Coordinates of C-alpha atoms and ligand atoms in Angstrom, one line a residue:
M127 CA 131.5 113.3 134.5
N128 CA 135.4 114.0 135.1
E129 CA 137.1 112.5 131.6
P130 CA 140.5 112.8 131.1
W131 CA 141.3 115.6 128.7
W132 CA 142.8 113.5 125.9
R133 CA 139.9 111.3 125.5
S134 CA 137.5 114.5 124.5
A135 CA 140.6 116.0 123.0
V136 CA 141.5 116.5 119.0
F137 CA 145.2 116.3 118.5
Y138 CA 146.9 118.0 115.7
Q139 CA 150.4 116.8 114.5
V140 CA 153.2 119.5 113.9
Y141 CA 156.1 117.9 112.0
P142 CA 158.5 121.3 112.4
R143 CA 160.6 120.8 109.4
S144 CA 157.6 121.6 107.4
F145 CA 155.0 123.7 109.4
A146 CA 156.2 127.4 109.3
D147 CA 159.6 129.0 108.7
G148 CA 160.3 131.8 111.5
D149 CA 163.9 132.3 110.6
Q150 CA 163.4 132.3 106.7
D151 CA 166.3 129.4 105.8
G152 CA 163.9 127.0 103.9
V153 CA 163.2 124.8 107.2
G154 CA 160.4 125.0 109.4
D155 CA 161.2 125.9 113.0
L156 CA 159.7 126.8 116.7
K157 CA 159.6 130.7 115.9
G158 CA 157.3 129.7 112.7
L159 CA 155.4 127.4 114.9
L160 CA 154.9 130.5 117.2
T161 CA 153.4 132.8 114.6
K162 CA 150.4 129.7 113.7
V163 CA 149.4 129.0 117.2
D164 CA 146.5 131.0 116.3
H165 CA 145.8 129.0 113.4
L166 CA 145.7 126.1 115.3
S167 CA 143.5 127.5 118.1
D168 CA 141.1 129.2 115.6
L169 CA 140.9 125.4 113.9
G170 CA 139.7 124.3 117.0
V171 CA 142.1 121.3 118.1
D172 CA 142.8 121.1 121.4
A173 CA 146.2 119.5 121.6
I174 CA 149.6 119.9 119.6
W175 CA 151.9 116.8 118.9
L176 CA 155.3 118.0 117.9
S177 CA 157.5 115.9 116.1
P178 CA 161.0 115.9 117.3
I179 CA 163.0 119.1 117.8
F180 CA 165.9 117.6 119.5
P181 CA 169.5 118.0 118.6
S182 CA 170.2 115.8 116.1
P183 CA 172.0 115.0 112.8
M184 CA 168.7 114.1 111.0
A185 CA 169.6 111.1 109.4
D186 CA 165.9 110.0 110.2
F187 CA 164.8 114.2 110.4
G188 CA 164.9 114.3 114.1
Y189 CA 164.2 110.3 115.1
D190 CA 167.8 110.4 115.5
V191 CA 168.4 112.1 118.8
S192 CA 171.5 113.2 120.1
D193 CA 170.6 114.9 123.2
Y194 CA 167.2 114.6 124.6
C195 CA 167.3 117.4 126.6
G196 CA 167.6 120.2 124.2
V197 CA 166.6 122.1 120.7
D198 CA 168.2 121.4 117.6
P199 CA 169.6 124.8 116.6
L200 CA 167.8 124.3 113.2
F201 CA 164.6 124.7 115.2
G202 CA 165.7 127.3 117.7
D203 CA 166.5 126.9 121.5
L204 CA 165.1 126.4 124.5
D205 CA 163.5 130.0 125.3
V206 CA 161.6 129.7 121.9
F207 CA 160.4 126.2 122.9
D208 CA 159.5 127.8 125.9
E209 CA 157.6 130.8 124.5
V210 CA 156.0 128.3 122.1
L211 CA 154.7 126.1 125.3
A212 CA 153.4 129.3 127.1
A213 CA 151.5 130.5 123.8
V214 CA 150.2 127.2 123.3
H215 CA 149.0 127.1 127.2
D216 CA 147.7 130.6 127.0
R217 CA 145.2 129.8 124.5
G218 CA 143.8 126.7 126.6
L219 CA 145.6 124.1 124.3
R220 CA 148.2 121.2 125.4
L221 CA 151.3 120.6 124.0
I222 CA 153.2 116.8 123.7
L223 CA 156.6 115.9 122.4
D224 CA 157.8 113.3 120.4
W225 CA 160.2 110.9 122.9
V226 CA 162.2 108.6 120.9
P227 CA 163.0 105.9 123.7
N228 CA 163.9 103.1 121.5
H229 CA 167.0 104.4 119.8
T230 CA 169.3 107.3 119.9
S231 CA 171.5 108.7 117.1
I232 CA 175.2 107.3 116.6
D233 CA 176.2 111.0 117.6
H234 CA 175.0 110.9 121.0
P235 CA 177.3 110.7 123.6
W236 CA 176.4 107.4 125.1
F237 CA 176.7 105.6 121.5
K238 CA 180.2 107.7 121.1
D239 CA 181.5 106.3 124.7
A240 CA 179.7 102.7 123.5
L241 CA 181.8 102.6 120.1
T242 CA 185.3 103.2 122.3
G243 CA 185.1 99.3 123.3
P244 CA 183.6 96.4 125.0
D245 CA 184.8 97.9 128.5
A246 CA 183.4 101.5 127.7
E247 CA 181.0 102.6 130.4
H248 CA 178.2 102.7 127.8
R249 CA 178.9 99.8 126.1
D250 CA 175.8 97.7 127.6
W251 CA 173.5 100.6 127.1
Y252 CA 173.1 99.4 123.4
V253 CA 172.7 96.1 122.3
W254 CA 175.8 94.3 121.4
R255 CA 176.0 90.6 119.8
D256 CA 178.9 88.4 118.4
S257 CA 178.5 87.2 114.7
A258 CA 176.5 84.3 114.2
P259 CA 178.5 81.4 113.7
D260 CA 178.5 81.7 109.9
G261 CA 180.2 85.2 110.6
G262 CA 176.8 87.0 109.7
P263 CA 174.6 89.1 111.7
P264 CA 173.6 87.6 115.0
N265 CA 169.7 87.0 113.8
N266 CA 167.6 87.5 111.0
W267 CA 166.1 90.6 112.1
V268 CA 165.2 93.2 109.4
A269 CA 165.5 97.0 109.5
A270 CA 163.1 99.6 108.4
F271 CA 163.4 101.5 105.2
A272 CA 165.6 99.1 103.2
P273 CA 165.7 95.0 103.5
V274 CA 168.7 95.1 105.1
P275 CA 169.6 93.2 108.6
A276 CA 169.0 95.2 111.4
W277 CA 172.8 94.9 112.7
T278 CA 175.7 96.6 111.7
R279 CA 179.3 95.3 112.4
D280 CA 181.5 97.4 114.4
P281 CA 185.2 96.6 113.0
A282 CA 186.8 97.9 115.8
S283 CA 185.3 95.1 118.0
G284 CA 184.2 92.6 115.6
Q285 CA 180.9 93.1 117.6
W286 CA 177.4 93.9 115.9
Y287 CA 174.8 96.2 117.4
L288 CA 171.1 96.3 116.8
H289 CA 169.0 99.1 115.1
H290 CA 165.6 98.6 114.4
F291 CA 166.0 101.5 111.8
L292 CA 168.7 103.2 110.3
P293 CA 172.6 102.1 111.2
Q294 CA 172.8 105.5 112.6
Q295 CA 169.9 104.8 115.2
P296 CA 171.3 102.3 117.2
D297 CA 168.8 100.5 119.7
L298 CA 169.2 101.3 123.4
N299 CA 169.4 98.3 126.1
W300 CA 166.2 98.8 128.2
A301 CA 167.2 95.9 130.0
N302 CA 170.2 97.8 131.4
P303 CA 168.8 99.5 134.8
A304 CA 171.0 102.9 133.8
V305 CA 169.4 103.4 130.6
E306 CA 165.5 103.2 132.2
A307 CA 167.0 105.6 134.7
A308 CA 168.5 107.8 132.2
M309 CA 165.6 107.7 129.8
H310 CA 163.1 108.7 132.9
D311 CA 165.2 111.7 133.5
T312 CA 164.7 112.7 130.0
L313 CA 160.8 112.5 130.6
R314 CA 161.4 114.7 133.6
F315 CA 163.2 117.5 132.2
W316 CA 160.6 118.2 129.8
L317 CA 157.8 117.5 132.4
D318 CA 159.5 119.9 134.7
R319 CA 159.3 122.4 131.8
G320 CA 155.5 121.9 131.5
V321 CA 154.5 119.8 128.8
D322 CA 151.6 118.1 128.9
G323 CA 152.7 114.8 127.9
F324 CA 154.5 112.9 124.7
R325 CA 153.9 110.8 121.8
A326 CA 156.6 107.7 122.3
D327 CA 157.9 106.3 119.1
V328 CA 157.9 102.8 118.2
I329 CA 157.5 102.1 121.8
N330 CA 156.8 98.4 121.3
C331 CA 160.5 97.8 120.4
I332 CA 161.9 98.7 124.0
G333 CA 161.0 95.7 125.1
K334 CA 163.4 93.2 123.7
D335 CA 163.6 89.1 123.6
P336 CA 166.3 88.6 125.8
A337 CA 167.3 85.7 123.7
L338 CA 167.0 87.6 120.6
A339 CA 165.8 84.7 118.7
D340 CA 165.3 84.5 114.8
A341 CA 162.0 85.9 113.6
P342 CA 159.9 83.0 112.3
E343 CA 161.1 82.4 108.7
N344 CA 157.9 82.8 107.1
L345 CA 157.5 86.8 108.7
A346 CA 161.3 87.4 108.9
P347 CA 161.3 89.3 105.8
L348 CA 159.0 92.4 107.6
M349 CA 160.9 94.9 109.3
H350 CA 161.1 93.5 112.5
C351 CA 159.7 96.5 114.4
V352 CA 156.3 95.1 113.4
L353 CA 156.8 92.1 114.9
N354 CA 158.5 92.8 118.2
D355 CA 156.0 92.3 121.0
E356 CA 157.6 91.1 124.3
P357 CA 156.2 90.6 127.5
G358 CA 159.0 92.7 128.9
V359 CA 157.6 95.7 127.8
H360 CA 155.0 96.1 130.0
P361 CA 157.0 96.5 133.1
L362 CA 158.9 99.2 131.3
L363 CA 155.7 100.9 130.7
R364 CA 154.3 100.8 134.0
R365 CA 157.4 102.6 135.1
I366 CA 157.2 105.1 132.6
R367 CA 153.9 105.8 133.7
S368 CA 154.9 106.3 137.5
V369 CA 157.4 109.0 136.0
L370 CA 154.2 110.7 134.6
D371 CA 152.2 110.2 137.5
E372 CA 154.8 111.9 139.9
Y373 CA 153.5 115.2 138.2
P374 CA 150.4 117.1 138.6
G375 CA 148.0 117.7 135.6
D376 CA 147.0 114.9 133.9
R377 CA 150.5 114.7 131.8
M378 CA 149.8 111.9 129.2
M379 CA 151.7 109.4 126.8
I380 CA 150.1 107.9 123.1
G381 CA 152.3 105.3 122.2
E382 CA 153.1 104.7 118.4
V383 CA 152.8 100.8 119.1
A384 CA 153.8 99.9 115.5
L385 CA 152.0 96.5 115.8
L386 CA 148.6 96.3 113.8
D387 CA 146.2 94.1 115.7
P388 CA 143.8 96.2 118.2
H389 CA 143.6 93.5 120.5
T390 CA 147.8 93.4 120.8
V391 CA 147.8 97.1 120.8
A392 CA 145.1 97.3 123.5
A393 CA 147.1 95.5 125.8
Y394 CA 149.6 98.6 125.8
Y395 CA 147.2 100.4 127.8
G396 CA 147.5 97.3 130.7
D397 CA 145.2 98.0 133.4
G398 CA 144.9 101.7 132.9
D399 CA 148.4 101.6 134.0
E400 CA 150.6 102.0 131.2
L401 CA 149.9 104.1 128.1
H402 CA 146.9 106.2 128.3
L403 CA 146.8 106.2 124.2
S404 CA 148.0 104.5 121.6
F405 CA 147.7 104.8 118.1
N406 CA 145.5 102.5 115.8
F407 CA 147.3 102.6 112.4
M408 CA 144.7 100.3 110.7
P409 CA 143.0 103.2 108.8
L410 CA 146.6 104.2 107.0
H411 CA 146.7 100.9 105.5
G412 CA 143.1 100.0 104.2
P413 CA 141.5 101.1 101.2
W414 CA 138.4 103.8 101.3
R415 CA 135.6 101.4 101.4
A416 CA 132.6 100.8 103.5
D417 CA 133.0 97.5 104.2
T418 CA 136.8 97.6 105.0
W419 CA 136.2 100.7 107.4
R420 CA 133.0 98.7 109.2
A421 CA 135.3 96.2 109.9
N422 CA 138.3 97.9 111.2
I423 CA 135.7 99.8 113.4
A424 CA 134.5 96.5 114.9
T425 CA 137.8 94.8 115.4
T426 CA 138.8 98.2 117.4
E427 CA 135.9 98.4 119.0
D428 CA 136.1 95.2 120.1
G429 CA 139.9 94.6 120.7
F430 CA 139.9 98.1 122.9
R431 CA 136.5 97.1 124.6
A432 CA 138.4 94.1 126.2
A433 CA 141.4 96.3 127.5
D434 CA 138.5 99.0 128.7
A435 CA 141.1 101.2 126.2
W436 CA 139.8 104.3 124.7
P437 CA 140.6 104.0 120.9
T438 CA 141.9 106.8 119.0
W439 CA 141.9 107.1 115.1
V440 CA 144.4 108.6 112.6
L441 CA 144.0 109.2 108.3
S442 CA 147.6 110.5 107.6
N443 CA 150.8 111.2 109.5
H444 CA 154.7 112.1 108.5
D445 CA 155.3 108.3 107.6
V446 CA 152.6 107.2 105.1
P447 CA 151.1 109.0 101.8
R448 CA 148.4 111.6 102.8
H449 CA 144.9 110.2 102.9
R450 CA 143.8 112.3 99.7
T451 CA 146.6 110.7 97.7
R452 CA 145.9 107.4 98.8
Y453 CA 142.1 107.4 98.4
S454 CA 142.5 109.0 94.6
R455 CA 144.8 106.2 93.6
W456 CA 144.6 102.2 92.6
P457 CA 142.5 100.3 94.0
H458 CA 140.1 103.3 94.1
E459 CA 138.0 104.3 90.7
P460 CA 139.9 107.3 89.1
V461 CA 138.5 110.4 90.1
D462 CA 139.2 114.1 89.2
A463 CA 140.6 116.7 91.8
E464 CA 137.0 117.8 93.0
G465 CA 135.7 114.2 93.3
S466 CA 139.1 113.4 95.3
L467 CA 138.5 116.4 97.3
Q468 CA 135.1 115.0 97.9
R469 CA 136.5 111.7 99.4
T470 CA 139.1 113.5 101.7
R471 CA 135.9 115.9 103.1
A472 CA 133.8 112.8 103.8
A473 CA 137.1 110.9 105.6
A474 CA 137.4 114.0 107.7
T475 CA 133.8 113.8 108.7
L476 CA 134.3 110.1 109.6
L477 CA 137.7 110.8 111.1
L478 CA 135.8 113.5 113.6
T479 CA 132.8 111.6 114.5
L480 CA 134.2 108.3 115.4
R481 CA 134.4 107.1 118.9
G482 CA 137.7 107.8 120.0
T483 CA 140.8 110.5 120.1
P484 CA 141.2 112.0 116.5
F485 CA 144.6 113.2 115.1
I486 CA 144.9 115.6 112.5
Y487 CA 148.3 115.7 110.4
Q488 CA 149.1 119.0 109.4
G489 CA 147.9 120.0 106.2
E490 CA 145.0 117.8 105.9
E491 CA 142.8 120.7 107.0
L492 CA 143.9 122.3 103.9
G493 CA 142.7 119.0 101.8
L494 CA 146.5 118.8 100.8
E495 CA 147.5 116.0 98.4
D496 CA 151.4 114.6 98.6
A497 CA 153.9 116.8 97.2
V498 CA 155.6 115.3 93.7
V499 CA 159.7 115.2 94.8
P500 CA 161.9 115.2 91.8
A501 CA 164.6 112.6 92.1
A502 CA 167.2 115.1 92.4
R503 CA 165.2 116.4 95.6
V504 CA 164.9 113.2 97.4
V505 CA 166.2 113.6 101.2
D506 CA 164.2 110.7 103.1
P507 CA 165.7 107.2 103.1
G508 CA 162.3 105.9 103.9
G509 CA 160.6 107.6 100.7
R510 CA 158.4 109.7 102.8
D511 CA 159.0 113.2 101.3
G512 CA 155.7 113.6 99.5
C513 CA 153.5 113.4 102.7
R514 CA 156.3 116.2 104.8
A515 CA 156.1 118.7 102.1
P516 CA 155.6 122.5 103.4
V517 CA 152.4 123.7 104.4
P518 CA 151.3 126.7 102.0
W519 CA 150.3 129.1 104.2
A520 CA 149.7 132.1 101.2
A521 CA 148.3 131.9 98.0
L522 CA 151.5 133.6 96.0
P523 CA 154.6 131.8 96.0
P524 CA 156.5 131.4 98.1
H525 CA 153.5 130.8 99.6
G526 CA 154.7 132.2 102.8
W527 CA 158.1 130.6 103.0
P528 CA 160.2 133.5 101.9
T529 CA 164.0 133.5 102.1
P530 CA 166.4 136.5 101.4
S531 CA 168.4 134.5 99.0
G532 CA 165.0 133.0 97.4
I533 CA 166.2 129.7 97.9
E534 CA 163.0 126.9 98.1
P535 CA 162.1 125.3 101.0
W536 CA 163.8 121.9 101.8
L537 CA 160.7 120.0 100.1
P538 CA 158.6 121.1 97.0
F539 CA 155.1 122.5 98.0
P540 CA 152.1 120.1 97.6
P541 CA 150.0 120.7 94.4
D542 CA 147.6 123.0 93.6
A543 CA 149.3 125.1 96.5
T544 CA 147.5 128.3 94.9
D545 CA 144.1 127.0 95.5
L546 CA 144.9 125.0 98.5
N547 CA 146.3 126.8 101.4
V548 CA 145.7 129.1 104.3
E549 CA 145.1 132.4 103.2
A550 CA 142.7 131.2 100.3
E551 CA 141.0 128.8 102.5
L552 CA 140.1 130.8 105.1
T553 CA 138.2 133.2 103.0
S554 CA 136.0 130.7 101.3
P555 CA 133.0 129.2 103.1
D556 CA 133.5 125.8 101.2
S557 CA 136.8 125.3 101.7
V558 CA 138.2 121.9 103.5
L559 CA 139.6 124.3 105.8
A560 CA 136.1 125.5 106.7
L561 CA 134.8 122.2 106.7
Y562 CA 137.2 121.2 109.7
R563 CA 136.7 124.1 111.4
R564 CA 132.6 123.3 111.2
L565 CA 133.5 119.6 112.0
L566 CA 135.5 120.3 115.1
A567 CA 133.3 122.8 116.6
M568 CA 130.4 120.3 116.1
R569 CA 132.3 117.5 117.9
R570 CA 133.2 120.0 121.0
G571 CA 129.6 120.7 121.3
S572 CA 128.1 117.2 121.2
R573 CA 128.9 115.2 124.4
A574 CA 127.8 112.2 122.2
L575 CA 130.4 112.7 119.3
Q576 CA 133.2 113.2 122.4
H577 CA 132.1 110.6 124.8
G578 CA 129.1 108.7 123.3
T579 CA 128.9 105.0 122.6
Y580 CA 129.3 103.6 118.7
E581 CA 126.6 101.8 117.2
P582 CA 126.6 100.3 113.6
V583 CA 123.5 101.0 112.2
D584 CA 122.3 99.0 108.9
A585 CA 123.0 100.9 105.4
P586 CA 123.3 99.6 101.6
D587 CA 126.5 98.5 100.5
G588 CA 129.0 101.4 99.6
V589 CA 127.7 103.1 102.7
L590 CA 128.9 103.1 106.5
A591 CA 126.4 104.4 109.1
F592 CA 126.3 104.6 112.9
R593 CA 124.8 106.1 116.1
R594 CA 126.8 108.0 118.5
F595 CA 124.7 108.2 121.7
D596 CA 125.7 109.7 125.4
A597 CA 122.9 108.4 128.0
E598 CA 124.0 110.7 130.6
S599 CA 123.0 113.9 128.5
S600 CA 120.9 112.0 126.1
D601 CA 123.0 113.6 123.3
E602 CA 122.4 111.6 119.9
R603 CA 124.0 111.8 116.6
M604 CA 123.8 109.9 113.5
V605 CA 126.4 109.6 110.8
A606 CA 126.2 108.1 107.1
V607 CA 129.3 108.0 105.0
N608 CA 128.8 107.2 101.2
F609 CA 132.1 105.8 100.1
T610 CA 131.1 105.3 96.5
D611 CA 130.8 107.6 93.6
D612 CA 126.9 106.9 93.2
A613 CA 124.1 108.4 94.5
A614 CA 123.0 106.0 97.6
S615 CA 119.4 106.1 99.9
V616 CA 119.1 105.1 103.3
E617 CA 116.7 104.7 106.3
F618 CA 116.7 105.1 109.5
D619 CA 114.1 104.8 112.2
N620 CA 113.0 108.1 113.7
R621 CA 113.6 111.6 112.0
W622 CA 116.7 113.5 111.7
D623 CA 117.8 116.6 110.5
V624 CA 120.9 117.2 108.7
E625 CA 123.3 119.1 111.0
L626 CA 126.2 118.7 108.7
A627 CA 127.1 117.7 105.3
S628 CA 130.4 117.2 104.0
D629 CA 130.5 118.6 100.5
D630 CA 128.2 122.1 101.1
T631 CA 127.0 124.4 103.7
D632 CA 123.6 124.6 102.4
T633 CA 122.2 121.1 103.3
T634 CA 120.1 121.8 106.4
G635 CA 116.7 120.8 107.6
P636 CA 115.1 117.7 107.6
F637 CA 117.1 114.4 106.3
D638 CA 115.2 112.8 103.2
G639 CA 117.2 109.8 103.3
K640 CA 119.3 110.6 100.0
L641 CA 123.2 110.9 100.1
R642 CA 124.9 112.5 97.2
P643 CA 127.8 110.6 95.6
R644 CA 131.1 110.6 98.2
Q645 CA 128.9 112.3 100.9
A646 CA 129.1 112.2 104.2
V647 CA 126.2 113.7 106.7
V648 CA 126.0 114.2 110.5
L649 CA 122.5 113.9 111.7
R650 CA 120.5 115.3 114.8
R651 CA 117.3 113.9 116.2
A652 CA 114.2 115.7 114.8
A653 CA 112.3 117.7 117.4
G654 CA 108.8 116.3 118.4
Ligands
NOJ412 C1 158.3 106.0 113.7 C2 158.4 107.3 113.0 O1 156.9 108.0 112.9 C3 159.3 107.3 112.0 O2 159.0 108.7 111.3 C4 160.5 107.4 112.5 O3 161.3 107.1 111.4 C5 160.8 105.9 113.0 N1 159.6 105.7 114.1 C6 162.1 105.7 114.0 O4 162.1 106.6 115.0

C-alpha cells in the first residue's frame, strides 16, 4: 500500500529559541539544532516541525515575521539552515517550516509602506476600516492574549487595522490577489530550498468575512481567531495546495486550524485538495480522564471519517502548559513527582498508539514540566513562558547551555533538570526518554499502530481500551490505559501478551488482565 509519508510519520516540534544553543548567547539557534539532529534520529521520530526562524522583532517570538525569505540573525543564516536541512535529510528525516500567513510584523516592509497612507501601494495588503459610528473600533472582534479590540487606530489616517493577535501583528488581506501571489512565492522560496512542507499558523484566519460583521454577542468575548471560520478560506487553501503540488516529493502542509470542533476542522482537508493534515486541539484542553478521552477520540474519529481526513494527536506545544504540568494539577488528584511521571508515561503510550499522526513537543520525551518563571523573567505577552523553557541536555548546570559570560538562558530551566535531561536519561533504561524510544520503535514496527483501524473496547470506568487492526497484514494491537490512581482489571476476548508497559521494562509475557495505577499497556495477540 502506498501511503503518504505524513500518515505514518511521528513529528517532533522544535521551538528553536529553547532547543539548543550553538553560539552560546543563551538563546537556541540553528547551529544548536544541527548538533542535536542525531538526538532526534536516535529517538526515532520521522519529521521535524521547526517553529519560526524568520527575521522578526520577536514581539511574538517569531510569529511576527518581517521577512518570509530569510533567517533571523539570532538563529543563524540561510547557509546554516541549508546545513540543517541536509543533516535532517541525510538521516532520512523530513523538515517542515512554520509559515505564518495570517499576519506579518509591523516591521515588514509591506506594512511600513501601508502605514504611509491610504494611497500606499501596500495599503490594501492589510485590512483597514474607518471607525464605527461611535468613533470606536470597526467591529466587536477581540484579539488574542489580552481582551482588547482586534483593531488598532492609525493616528495619521484615523483608520483602524485588524490584528487577530498583537497590534504588532497586522492581519494580511488575502482577498487582495497581490497578497495571495506574494505569499505563494514565500512558499516557493522554501520549497525550492528543499523543505518537505509547512505548518501553517492560524490558517483558518486567512479567510475573512467580507462584511467583517460583529461576532454574536454571546461569543464576542472570545478571541476572534477561534471563531473565524469563513467559506472563503477553502478556495485559498486549494490554491495553496496547488503551489505545493507544483513540487515533486510529497510536500505537505499541516494547518493550525484554531477551531475546536473536529467536524469543522475536518472541512479544512477539503476533498483531499486542501490541507494534508490539521491539528486536533481537543486533548490540549481536556483533563486526563478516560471518559473525556474516549469521547474526544470518538468525536475525532467521527468528524474526520466524514471528510475522509487523517487525524492528528498532540499533548503539548509551545502555546499551552506541558501535559505533565496540566495533568498534575486541578482538576486532577494531587500526586507526587513519581505519580505525575507515571501519568505522563501513560499519556505518551496513548499518544503514540492512537490512530493518526502524533506530534511530540520538544522535551516531553524527557518528562519535563513547565518552568516556574519569576515575574522579573516573564517575557511572553501570552503567558506561555513556562512551556518554552530551555531543554536540559546535561545533568550539571548550565545543562548544556554554557555562555562565556555565564549569563543564564533566556528562560529558566524546568524543575528537576539535574535528573530530567538528555545525558542522564540516555543512561537509564527506566527513563521517560527510554520509554519514548521504545514506543517509537514499537510504532514503527507495527502496521496496525501506524495505519490500522481504531475500535473502542469495553473497559471499566477509568480505563480506556482500544484495538488497532490492519487488515492487509493482519497486524493487531490492544491498548489499555488506566487513568486512575488505583489498580484496575480488564477482560478482553482472546489471549494477549504484553509488548510494552508504560511504567517498567520488566512487564512482558502473558497479560493477566491487571493494570497497575496510572499504567498503560500495549498488547499483542498471544501465539496459538
Ligand atoms: C499560533 C502560534 O502557535 C502562537 O504561538 C502564535 O502566538 C499565534 N499563532 C500568532 O501567530
